[in-house]
Structures are given as C-alpha cells and as structure tokens.
Coordinates of C-alpha atoms in Angstrom, one line a residue:
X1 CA 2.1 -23.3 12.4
X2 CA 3.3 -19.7 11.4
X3 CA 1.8 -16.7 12.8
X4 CA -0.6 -14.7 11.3
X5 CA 0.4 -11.1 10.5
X6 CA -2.7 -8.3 11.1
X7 CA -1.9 -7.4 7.7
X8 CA -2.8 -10.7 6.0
X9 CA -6.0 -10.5 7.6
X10 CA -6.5 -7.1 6.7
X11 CA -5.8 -8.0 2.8
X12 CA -8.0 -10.9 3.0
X13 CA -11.4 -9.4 4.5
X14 CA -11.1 -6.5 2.1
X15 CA -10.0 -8.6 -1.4
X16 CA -13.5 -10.8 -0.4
X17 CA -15.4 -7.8 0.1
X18 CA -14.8 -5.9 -3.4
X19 CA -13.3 -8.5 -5.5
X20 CA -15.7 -11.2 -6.8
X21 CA -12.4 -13.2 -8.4
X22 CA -11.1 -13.5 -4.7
X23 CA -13.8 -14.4 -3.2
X24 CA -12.5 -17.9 -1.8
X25 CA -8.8 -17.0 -0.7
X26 CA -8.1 -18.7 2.2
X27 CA -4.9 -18.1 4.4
X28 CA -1.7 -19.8 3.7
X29 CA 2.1 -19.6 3.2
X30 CA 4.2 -18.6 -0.2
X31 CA 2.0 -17.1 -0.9
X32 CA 0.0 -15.9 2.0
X33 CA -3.6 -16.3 0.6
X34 CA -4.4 -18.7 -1.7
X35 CA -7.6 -20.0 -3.7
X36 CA -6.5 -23.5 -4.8
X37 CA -9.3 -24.2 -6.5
X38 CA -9.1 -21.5 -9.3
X39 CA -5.3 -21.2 -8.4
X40 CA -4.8 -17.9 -7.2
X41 CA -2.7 -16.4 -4.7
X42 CA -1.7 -13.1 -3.4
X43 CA 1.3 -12.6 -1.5
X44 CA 1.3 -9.7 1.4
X45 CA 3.8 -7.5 2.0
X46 CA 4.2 -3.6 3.7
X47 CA 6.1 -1.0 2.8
X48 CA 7.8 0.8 5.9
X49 CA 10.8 2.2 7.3
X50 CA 12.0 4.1 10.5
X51 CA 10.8 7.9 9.3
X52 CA 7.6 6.0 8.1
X53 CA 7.1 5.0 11.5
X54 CA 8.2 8.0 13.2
X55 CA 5.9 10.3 11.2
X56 CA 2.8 7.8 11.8
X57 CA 3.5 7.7 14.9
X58 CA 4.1 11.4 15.7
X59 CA 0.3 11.5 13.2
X60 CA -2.2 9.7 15.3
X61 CA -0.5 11.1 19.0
X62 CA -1.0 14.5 17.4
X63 CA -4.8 13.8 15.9
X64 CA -5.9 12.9 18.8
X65 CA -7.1 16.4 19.3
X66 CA -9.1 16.9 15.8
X67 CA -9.0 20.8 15.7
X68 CA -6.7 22.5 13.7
X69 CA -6.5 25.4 16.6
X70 CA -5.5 22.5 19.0
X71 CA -2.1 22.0 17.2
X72 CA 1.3 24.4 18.2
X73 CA 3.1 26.5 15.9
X74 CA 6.0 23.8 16.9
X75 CA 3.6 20.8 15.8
X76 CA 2.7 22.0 12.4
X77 CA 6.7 22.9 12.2
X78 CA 7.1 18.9 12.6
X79 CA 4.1 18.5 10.1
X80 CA 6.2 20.2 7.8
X81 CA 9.8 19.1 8.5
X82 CA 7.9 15.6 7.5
X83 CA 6.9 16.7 4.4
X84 CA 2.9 16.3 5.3
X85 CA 0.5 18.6 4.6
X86 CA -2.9 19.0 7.0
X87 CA -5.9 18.5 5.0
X88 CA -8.6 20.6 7.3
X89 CA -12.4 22.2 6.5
X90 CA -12.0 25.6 6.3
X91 CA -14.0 27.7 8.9
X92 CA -14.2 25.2 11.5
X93 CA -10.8 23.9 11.7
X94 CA -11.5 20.0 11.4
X95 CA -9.0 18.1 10.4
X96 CA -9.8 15.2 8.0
X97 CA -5.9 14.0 7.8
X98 CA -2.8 14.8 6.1
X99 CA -1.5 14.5 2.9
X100 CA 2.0 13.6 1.8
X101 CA 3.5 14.0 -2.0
X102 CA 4.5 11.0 -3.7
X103 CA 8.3 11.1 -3.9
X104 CA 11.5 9.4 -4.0
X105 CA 11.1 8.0 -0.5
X106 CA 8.0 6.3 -1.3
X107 CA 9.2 5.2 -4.6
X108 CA 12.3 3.6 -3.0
X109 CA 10.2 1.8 -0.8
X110 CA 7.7 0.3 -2.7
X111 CA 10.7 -0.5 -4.9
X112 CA 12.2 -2.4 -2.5
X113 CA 9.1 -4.4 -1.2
X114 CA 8.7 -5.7 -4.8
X115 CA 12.3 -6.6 -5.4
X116 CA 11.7 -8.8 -1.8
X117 CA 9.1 -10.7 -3.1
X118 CA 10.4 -11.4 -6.4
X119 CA 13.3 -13.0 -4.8
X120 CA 11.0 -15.6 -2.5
X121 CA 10.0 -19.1 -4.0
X122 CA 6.2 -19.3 -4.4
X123 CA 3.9 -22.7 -4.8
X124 CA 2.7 -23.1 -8.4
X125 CA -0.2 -21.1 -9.4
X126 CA -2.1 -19.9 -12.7
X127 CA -2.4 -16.4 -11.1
X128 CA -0.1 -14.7 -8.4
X129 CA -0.7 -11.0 -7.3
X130 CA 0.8 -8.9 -4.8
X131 CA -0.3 -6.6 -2.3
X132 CA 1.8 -4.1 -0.8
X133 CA 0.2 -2.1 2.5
X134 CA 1.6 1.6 2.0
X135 CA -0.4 3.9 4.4
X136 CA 1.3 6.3 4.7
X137 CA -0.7 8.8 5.4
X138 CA -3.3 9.8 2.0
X139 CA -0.8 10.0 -0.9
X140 CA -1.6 12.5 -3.9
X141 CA 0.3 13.5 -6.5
X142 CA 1.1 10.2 -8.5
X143 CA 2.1 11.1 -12.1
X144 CA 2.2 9.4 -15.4
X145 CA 6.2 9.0 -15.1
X146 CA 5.6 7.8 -10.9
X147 CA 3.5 4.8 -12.8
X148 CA 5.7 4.1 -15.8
X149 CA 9.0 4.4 -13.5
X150 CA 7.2 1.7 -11.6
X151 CA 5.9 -0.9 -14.4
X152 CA 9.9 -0.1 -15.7
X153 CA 10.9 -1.6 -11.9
X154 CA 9.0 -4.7 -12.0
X155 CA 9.9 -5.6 -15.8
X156 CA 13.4 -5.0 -14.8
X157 CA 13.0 -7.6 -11.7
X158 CA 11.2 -9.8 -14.5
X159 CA 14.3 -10.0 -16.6
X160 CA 16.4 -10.7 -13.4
X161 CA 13.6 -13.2 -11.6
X162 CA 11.5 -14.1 -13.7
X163 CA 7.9 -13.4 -14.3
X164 CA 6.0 -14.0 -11.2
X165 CA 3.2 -11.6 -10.5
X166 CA 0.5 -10.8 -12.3
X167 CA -1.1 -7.8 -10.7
X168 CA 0.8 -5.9 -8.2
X169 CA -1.5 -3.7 -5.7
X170 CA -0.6 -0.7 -3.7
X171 CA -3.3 0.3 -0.7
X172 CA -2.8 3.6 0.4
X173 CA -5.7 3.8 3.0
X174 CA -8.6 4.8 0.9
X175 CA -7.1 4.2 -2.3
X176 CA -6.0 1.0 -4.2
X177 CA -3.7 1.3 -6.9
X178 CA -3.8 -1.7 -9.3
X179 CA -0.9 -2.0 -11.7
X180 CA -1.7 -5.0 -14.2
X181 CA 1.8 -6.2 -15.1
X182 CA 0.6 -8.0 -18.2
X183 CA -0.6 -5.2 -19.6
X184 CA 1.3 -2.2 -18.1
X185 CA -2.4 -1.2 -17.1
X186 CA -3.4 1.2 -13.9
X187 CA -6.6 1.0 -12.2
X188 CA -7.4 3.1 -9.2
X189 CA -10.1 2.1 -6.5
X190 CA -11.1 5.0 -4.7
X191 CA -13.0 5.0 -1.4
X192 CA -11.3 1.9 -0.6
X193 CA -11.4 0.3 3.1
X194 CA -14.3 2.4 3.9

C-alpha cells in the first residue's frame, strides 16, 4: 500500500466541502483521488523549491510574534531580500501575513509541476483535473498575460502529451485559482480553506 501524502488529504477534505461534483472522491493512485462511479479524478501535486522553503520557513519562525513592533530592522531586511511584503493593520501593528508578487519564480514553478504530471500515465477517466498546492505565502498581482502565459504552457504540453487534464487548479491558501483548459476559462474562489 502507498503512503498517503498530507497534501492528498488536504485536497480531498476541501474539494468535498465546496464542490458538489466531487463530492464522492475517494483516495487512490494515478490519479490520487478518484470518483469511479462518475469517473473523475484529480491528481495532487505541490509546487516547491529550496527558497520556497527557506522563506516559509524563515515566515512562520518570525510570526510567531504577531506585532509588527516585535520584528528587527534585520528581519524586515530578510522580508524584503525575499521579495515579501508584511500585510499589517495600521495603528496597532497586527500582522495578518505577507504578500508576495506573482513572478517569474512562481511561474517557473507551477510550470514545472504541470509539465510533471503530464508526463505520468493515468487510469482512464471521463474527467481528470489537477490540483497544484502553491502557498506560498498570499499571492496578488496575477495579470491577464500571468493567466494567458499559463493556458499557452498547458496547450503547449497538450501538443507534446496529449490532452489530459481538464481543469487545472492552483490553491494559494485562501484563494483557488481554476483554469478550465477546455475553455481557456479562469475562475477564482476567494476565501478558500477558511
């Protein structure tokens, strides 16, 4: 039996809870949730590296302490030198979290956990989505050409692999991005995993 990965789970309890069309995904392999039944599947997948990590990591050690006045001139240097920016409530100094621009990093990433899945074998289904854990940090900024550089990506892995996903979905922590591939569609899910 293969081991579950926190991140299957994750996907699973949270497609269930807002998506009615999902609602009897069970877990699996190729892909990693599947609804045989209606024949649907959703492969899980992260998008990571090692300055992802560091900067998460160096995050939640540093918000530990909630209060704005509680970080070092050397500690929002670091905030900075990673490209964050502290999202805090004027006045009192809470910090709610930080905020990262969308850029060429990101891009490259989620780029190359899409190419990875296109390249895997899947069992047969009607429907096959794919959902790509990106939380890194809240991510703002995502323009028009971000979206169409992305649908350009997956039709290019299309004419290379084939056609295998339908929808391909991005969770950024509160957000889900939902790019229908059929239909070079965007639909954004705010207040997600709340």
């Amino acid at each position: 039996m293969r081991k579950i990965r926190e991140e299957e789970l994750q996907a699973l309890t949270l497609l269930k809870k807002y998506f009615y069309e999902y609602r009897e995904l069970v877990l699996s392999d190729k892909p990693d949730l599947v609804d045989m039944e209606n024949s649907i599947g959703v492969e899980i997948t992260t998008a990571v590296n090692q300055n992802v990590a560091e900067r998460e990591a160096f995050y939640r050690n540093k918000m530990n302490d909630k209060n704005i006045r509680g970080f070092s001139k050397v500690d929002i240097q670091k905030f900075e030198q990673y490209g964050l920016s502290l999202v805090h409530e004027k006045g009192n100094g809470r910090i709610f979290g930080l905020s990262r621009m969308f850029g060429t990093e990101e891009k490259e990433l989620i780029f190359k956990a899409i190419e990875k899945k296109y390249k895997k074998q899947y069992q047969p289904l009607k429907i096959l989505d794919l959902y790509i854990f990106f939380r890194q940090f809240f991510i703002e900024g995502i323009s028009k050409d971000d979206l169409q550089g992305l649908f350009q990506n997956i039709h290019q892995y299309e004419n290379i692999y084939g056609k295998i996903f339908d929808k391909i979905m991005i969770d950024f922590y509160s957000e889900l991005l939902i790019l229908d591939v059929n239909n070079d569609s965007v639909r954004v899910i705010t207040n997600y995993n709340e």
